[in-house]
mmCIF file of C-alpha atoms in Angstrom:
data_model
loop_
_atom_site.group_PDB
_atom_site.id
_atom_site.type_symbol
_atom_site.label_atom_id
_atom_site.label_comp_id
_atom_site.label_asym_id
_atom_site.label_seq_id
_atom_site.Cartn_x
_atom_site.Cartn_y
_atom_site.Cartn_z
ATOM 1 C CA MET A 1 57.026 64.848 115.413
ATOM 2 C CA ASN A 2 59.205 61.742 115.929
ATOM 3 C CA ARG A 3 61.252 62.471 119.047
ATOM 4 C CA THR A 4 63.192 59.246 119.483
ATOM 5 C CA GLY A 5 65.129 56.795 117.385
ATOM 6 C CA ASN A 6 66.074 57.145 113.752
ATOM 7 C CA GLY A 7 64.451 59.987 111.869
ATOM 8 C CA ALA A 8 64.019 62.286 114.867
ATOM 9 C CA ALA A 9 63.766 65.935 113.861
ATOM 10 C CA LEU A 10 63.848 69.364 115.482
ATOM 11 C CA CYS A 11 60.782 70.671 113.662
ATOM 12 C CA GLU A 12 57.857 69.570 111.487
ATOM 13 C CA ASP A 13 58.730 71.832 108.567
ATOM 14 C CA PRO A 14 62.237 71.177 107.122
ATOM 15 C CA HIS A 15 62.346 74.779 105.933
ATOM 16 C CA ASP A 16 62.387 75.994 109.552
ATOM 17 C CA PHE A 17 65.663 74.168 110.121
ATOM 18 C CA LEU A 18 67.129 75.579 106.897
ATOM 19 C CA VAL A 19 66.427 79.098 108.181
ATOM 20 C CA ILE A 20 68.329 78.455 111.416
ATOM 21 C CA GLN A 21 71.066 76.564 109.603
ATOM 22 C CA ASN A 22 71.590 79.567 107.329
ATOM 23 C CA LEU A 23 71.844 81.845 110.374
ATOM 24 C CA TYR A 24 74.615 79.741 111.909
ATOM 25 C CA ASP A 25 76.328 79.383 108.536
ATOM 26 C CA ALA A 26 76.361 83.186 108.250
ATOM 27 C CA ALA A 27 78.089 83.356 111.642
ATOM 28 C CA VAL A 28 80.732 80.864 110.490
ATOM 29 C CA ARG A 29 81.407 82.802 107.294
ATOM 30 C CA GLN A 30 81.583 86.062 109.226
ATOM 31 C CA LEU A 31 84.135 84.675 111.697
ATOM 32 C CA THR A 32 86.169 83.039 108.938
ATOM 33 C CA LEU A 33 86.419 86.415 107.239
ATOM 34 C CA LYS A 34 87.458 88.091 110.501
ATOM 35 C CA PHE A 35 90.305 85.636 111.018
ATOM 36 C CA ASN A 36 91.430 85.892 107.395
ATOM 37 C CA ILE A 37 91.566 89.679 107.736
ATOM 38 C CA LEU A 38 93.650 89.378 110.914
ATOM 39 C CA ASN A 39 96.001 86.966 109.169
ATOM 40 C CA SER A 40 96.469 89.408 106.283
ATOM 41 C CA GLU A 41 97.097 92.286 108.673
ATOM 42 C CA PHE A 42 99.796 90.317 110.511
ATOM 43 C CA ASN A 43 101.431 89.656 107.158
ATOM 44 C CA VAL A 44 101.483 93.374 106.366
ATOM 45 C CA LEU A 45 102.694 94.453 109.815
ATOM 46 C CA TYR A 46 105.083 91.642 110.685
ATOM 47 C CA ALA A 47 105.761 89.889 107.342
ATOM 48 C CA ARG A 48 104.356 86.571 108.512
ATOM 49 C CA ASN A 49 101.074 84.699 108.663
ATOM 50 C CA PRO A 50 100.298 83.295 112.127
ATOM 51 C CA ILE A 51 97.299 81.335 110.790
ATOM 52 C CA HIS A 52 97.998 78.258 108.675
ATOM 53 C CA HIS A 53 94.383 77.545 107.727
ATOM 54 C CA ILE A 54 90.787 77.985 108.876
ATOM 55 C CA ASP A 55 87.927 75.454 108.814
ATOM 56 C CA GLY A 56 84.264 76.111 109.510
ATOM 57 C CA ARG A 57 81.207 73.928 109.851
ATOM 58 C CA VAL A 58 77.583 73.871 110.999
ATOM 59 C CA LYS A 59 76.281 70.742 112.725
ATOM 60 C CA SER A 60 73.788 68.663 110.783
ATOM 61 C CA GLN A 61 70.278 68.276 112.143
ATOM 62 C CA SER A 62 70.995 64.615 112.998
ATOM 63 C CA SER A 63 74.075 65.609 115.042
ATOM 64 C CA ILE A 64 72.095 68.247 116.936
ATOM 65 C CA VAL A 65 69.277 65.768 117.626
ATOM 66 C CA ALA A 66 71.752 63.146 118.858
ATOM 67 C CA LYS A 67 73.324 65.642 121.266
ATOM 68 C CA LEU A 68 69.938 66.719 122.656
ATOM 69 C CA ILE A 69 68.842 63.103 123.119
ATOM 70 C CA LYS A 70 72.126 62.275 124.877
ATOM 71 C CA ARG A 71 71.513 65.149 127.305
ATOM 72 C CA GLY A 72 67.849 64.247 127.780
ATOM 73 C CA LEU A 73 66.681 67.603 126.421
ATOM 74 C CA PRO A 74 63.596 68.467 124.339
ATOM 75 C CA LEU A 75 63.902 68.155 120.568
ATOM 76 C CA SER A 76 63.161 71.580 119.150
ATOM 77 C CA ILE A 77 64.961 74.417 117.436
ATOM 78 C CA GLU A 78 64.538 76.584 120.528
ATOM 79 C CA SER A 79 66.006 73.846 122.745
ATOM 80 C CA ALA A 80 68.980 73.491 120.399
ATOM 81 C CA ARG A 81 69.637 77.239 120.325
ATOM 82 C CA LYS A 82 69.376 77.470 124.122
ATOM 83 C CA ASN A 83 71.414 74.426 125.095
ATOM 84 C CA ILE A 84 74.007 73.782 122.376
ATOM 85 C CA ASN A 85 76.777 76.336 121.892
ATOM 86 C CA ASP A 86 78.717 74.496 119.192
ATOM 87 C CA ILE A 87 76.099 74.259 116.444
ATOM 88 C CA ALA A 88 78.441 76.577 114.551
ATOM 89 C CA GLY A 89 82.157 75.911 114.788
ATOM 90 C CA VAL A 90 85.350 77.477 113.478
ATOM 91 C CA ARG A 91 88.791 75.879 113.763
ATOM 92 C CA VAL A 92 91.829 78.151 113.485
ATOM 93 C CA VAL A 93 95.102 76.302 112.956
ATOM 94 C CA CYS A 94 98.218 78.350 113.776
ATOM 95 C CA GLY A 95 101.920 77.853 113.272
ATOM 96 C CA TYR A 96 103.111 78.300 116.867
ATOM 97 C CA ILE A 97 101.628 78.121 120.351
ATOM 98 C CA GLU A 98 102.169 81.841 121.001
ATOM 99 C CA ASP A 99 100.300 82.652 117.766
ATOM 100 C CA ILE A 100 97.200 81.015 119.219
ATOM 101 C CA TYR A 101 97.144 83.401 122.174
ATOM 102 C CA LYS A 102 97.996 86.471 120.080
ATOM 103 C CA ILE A 103 95.241 85.795 117.575
ATOM 104 C CA ALA A 104 92.741 84.996 120.344
ATOM 105 C CA ARG A 105 93.587 88.189 122.256
ATOM 106 C CA VAL A 106 93.282 90.447 119.211
ATOM 107 C CA PHE A 107 90.088 88.733 118.070
ATOM 108 C CA LEU A 108 88.375 89.016 121.471
ATOM 109 C CA ASN A 109 89.148 92.757 121.566
ATOM 110 C CA GLN A 110 87.144 93.360 118.400
ATOM 111 C CA THR A 111 83.856 95.257 118.566
ATOM 112 C CA GLY A 112 80.800 93.014 118.643
ATOM 113 C CA VAL A 113 82.596 89.897 119.894
ATOM 114 C CA ARG A 114 81.372 88.726 123.291
ATOM 115 C CA LEU A 115 83.212 85.938 125.109
ATOM 116 C CA LEU A 116 80.796 83.490 126.732
ATOM 117 C CA LYS A 117 83.192 80.762 127.837
ATOM 118 C CA GLU A 118 86.860 79.819 127.569
ATOM 119 C CA LYS A 119 88.591 76.469 128.108
ATOM 120 C CA ASP A 120 92.356 76.344 127.776
ATOM 121 C CA TYR A 121 93.296 72.756 127.014
ATOM 122 C CA ILE A 122 96.804 73.867 126.049
ATOM 123 C CA LYS A 123 97.868 74.950 129.519
ATOM 124 C CA THR A 124 95.673 72.237 131.065
ATOM 125 C CA PRO A 125 95.375 69.404 128.533
ATOM 126 C CA LYS A 126 92.758 66.675 128.752
ATOM 127 C CA SER A 127 93.819 63.374 130.299
ATOM 128 C CA ASN A 128 94.141 61.780 126.845
ATOM 129 C CA GLY A 129 96.638 64.446 125.726
ATOM 130 C CA TYR A 130 94.230 66.657 123.763
ATOM 131 C CA ARG A 131 95.356 70.286 123.491
ATOM 132 C CA SER A 132 93.483 73.252 122.072
ATOM 133 C CA LEU A 133 92.160 76.632 123.125
ATOM 134 C CA HIS A 134 88.351 76.654 123.053
ATOM 135 C CA LEU A 135 86.372 79.887 122.960
ATOM 136 C CA ILE A 136 82.596 80.158 122.936
ATOM 137 C CA VAL A 137 81.759 83.608 121.587
ATOM 138 C CA GLU A 138 78.609 85.397 120.545
ATOM 139 C CA ILE A 139 78.684 87.579 117.460
ATOM 140 C CA PRO A 140 75.912 89.706 115.927
ATOM 141 C CA VAL A 141 74.489 88.390 112.652
ATOM 142 C CA SER A 142 72.170 90.494 110.522
ATOM 143 C CA LEU A 143 70.083 88.949 107.743
ATOM 144 C CA SER A 144 67.092 90.364 105.891
ATOM 145 C CA THR A 145 64.567 89.169 108.505
ATOM 146 C CA ILE A 146 66.744 88.189 111.468
ATOM 147 C CA GLN A 147 69.142 90.162 113.624
ATOM 148 C CA MET A 148 70.516 88.367 116.647
ATOM 149 C CA GLY A 149 73.593 87.240 118.535
ATOM 150 C CA VAL A 150 74.784 83.787 117.483
ATOM 151 C CA PRO A 151 77.054 81.569 119.614
ATOM 152 C CA VAL A 152 80.018 79.930 117.877
ATOM 153 C CA GLU A 153 82.657 77.561 119.215
ATOM 154 C CA ILE A 154 86.187 78.480 118.137
ATOM 155 C CA GLN A 155 89.024 75.979 118.461
ATOM 156 C CA LEU A 156 92.559 77.345 118.113
ATOM 157 C CA ARG A 157 95.340 74.792 117.649
ATOM 158 C CA THR A 158 98.803 74.429 116.220
ATOM 159 C CA ILE A 159 99.391 72.232 113.172
ATOM 160 C CA SER A 160 100.690 69.349 115.280
ATOM 161 C CA MET A 161 97.796 69.634 117.756
ATOM 162 C CA ASN A 162 95.384 69.450 114.838
ATOM 163 C CA MET A 163 97.197 66.458 113.332
ATOM 164 C CA TRP A 164 97.079 64.676 116.701
ATOM 165 C CA ALA A 165 93.361 65.438 117.190
ATOM 166 C CA SER A 166 92.547 64.041 113.729
ATOM 167 C CA LEU A 167 94.333 60.776 114.514
ATOM 168 C CA GLU A 168 92.743 60.531 117.960
ATOM 169 C CA HIS A 169 89.323 60.988 116.326
ATOM 170 C CA GLU A 170 90.027 58.071 113.987
ATOM 171 C CA VAL A 171 91.046 55.875 116.904
ATOM 172 C CA SER A 172 87.931 56.769 118.881
ATOM 173 C CA TYR A 173 85.461 56.197 116.050
ATOM 174 C CA LYS A 174 87.067 53.631 113.724
ATOM 175 C CA VAL A 175 89.173 51.267 115.844
ATOM 176 C CA ASN A 176 87.680 48.164 117.494
ATOM 177 C CA SER A 177 86.923 48.794 121.157
ATOM 178 C CA ASP A 178 89.319 46.081 122.360
ATOM 179 C CA LEU A 179 92.234 47.934 120.720
ATOM 180 C CA VAL A 180 91.336 51.491 121.726
ATOM 181 C CA ASP A 181 93.145 51.464 125.090
ATOM 182 C CA SER A 182 96.492 50.429 123.605
ATOM 183 C CA TYR A 183 96.247 53.099 120.914
ATOM 184 C CA LYS A 184 95.236 55.772 123.412
ATOM 185 C CA LYS A 185 98.268 55.085 125.592
ATOM 186 C CA GLU A 186 100.531 55.585 122.579
ATOM 187 C CA LEU A 187 98.606 58.704 121.503
ATOM 188 C CA LYS A 188 99.051 60.248 124.951
ATOM 189 C CA ALA A 189 102.809 59.735 124.658
ATOM 190 C CA CYS A 190 102.745 61.266 121.167
ATOM 191 C CA ALA A 191 100.850 64.304 122.456
ATOM 192 C CA ASP A 192 103.463 64.928 125.147
ATOM 193 C CA ASP A 193 106.330 64.469 122.681
ATOM 194 C CA LEU A 194 104.767 66.814 120.128
ATOM 195 C CA TYR A 195 104.203 69.516 122.726
ATOM 196 C CA ALA A 196 107.807 69.273 123.910
ATOM 197 C CA VAL A 197 109.011 69.675 120.319
ATOM 198 C CA GLU A 198 106.681 72.641 119.807
ATOM 199 C CA GLU A 199 108.108 74.381 122.858
ATOM 200 C CA ARG A 200 111.639 73.859 121.530
ATOM 201 C CA MET A 201 110.675 75.163 118.097
ATOM 202 C CA GLN A 202 109.016 78.177 119.716
ATOM 203 C CA LYS A 203 112.295 79.058 121.437
ATOM 204 C CA ILE A 204 114.178 78.740 118.134
ATOM 205 C CA CYS A 205 111.573 80.964 116.486
ATOM 206 C CA HIS A 206 112.020 83.625 119.184
ATOM 207 C CA SER A 207 115.783 83.565 118.713
ATOM 208 C CA ILE A 208 115.491 83.942 114.948
ATOM 209 C CA ARG A 209 113.056 86.840 115.194
ATOM 210 C CA GLU A 210 115.326 88.650 117.639
ATOM 211 C CA CYS A 211 118.291 88.410 115.266
ATOM 212 C CA PRO A 212 119.151 91.494 113.168
ATOM 213 C CA CYS A 213 117.690 91.310 109.690
ATOM 214 C CA LYS A 214 120.092 90.122 106.997
ATOM 215 C CA THR A 215 120.945 92.988 104.677
ATOM 216 C CA GLU A 216 121.162 92.653 100.931
ATOM 217 C CA ASN A 217 124.569 93.156 99.294
#
């Protein structure tokens, strides 16, 4: 097995990776369904949808290999399963900051969901301005020949946090290195401005929801 450079793989037989990939994909689909069900329930109970949209993905074999090489870890399926918790990922984009915490709290109380790790980059943002609530959870996945707990990284963001993260990603990966610093300074300012606006909008939202409902004539 080629363990370095281009073409490195986790296993000799490509089918072995497809089996694991399908397992993680099942976890993503299962979590996506869970969040969609919660969103529908909130609509029934409170006449609103706290979740704007949901994205899911499973890392490609090349991305997993690159991460293992970067960490100096063995290249194998077992090494990937043991050391990488974000092979499967789900991004939940909400309307308001408080929706993030409500959805996270209700989700983590569900049977079969085990929280492994939590990083709150909303209350304590990264130095570049990045904000998001990260949860690493383990959920049970049952297939015809495999039954096991699968770790998944969940990122919960507001719409503006997601928009900012998409732009920051473009700057980091597409802009010439000599221009990155100037863009990042401006992005940090944008992140702070967006968060301040979100807090103001959250207060307006609270006020509206506390108002008596308008009655029909």
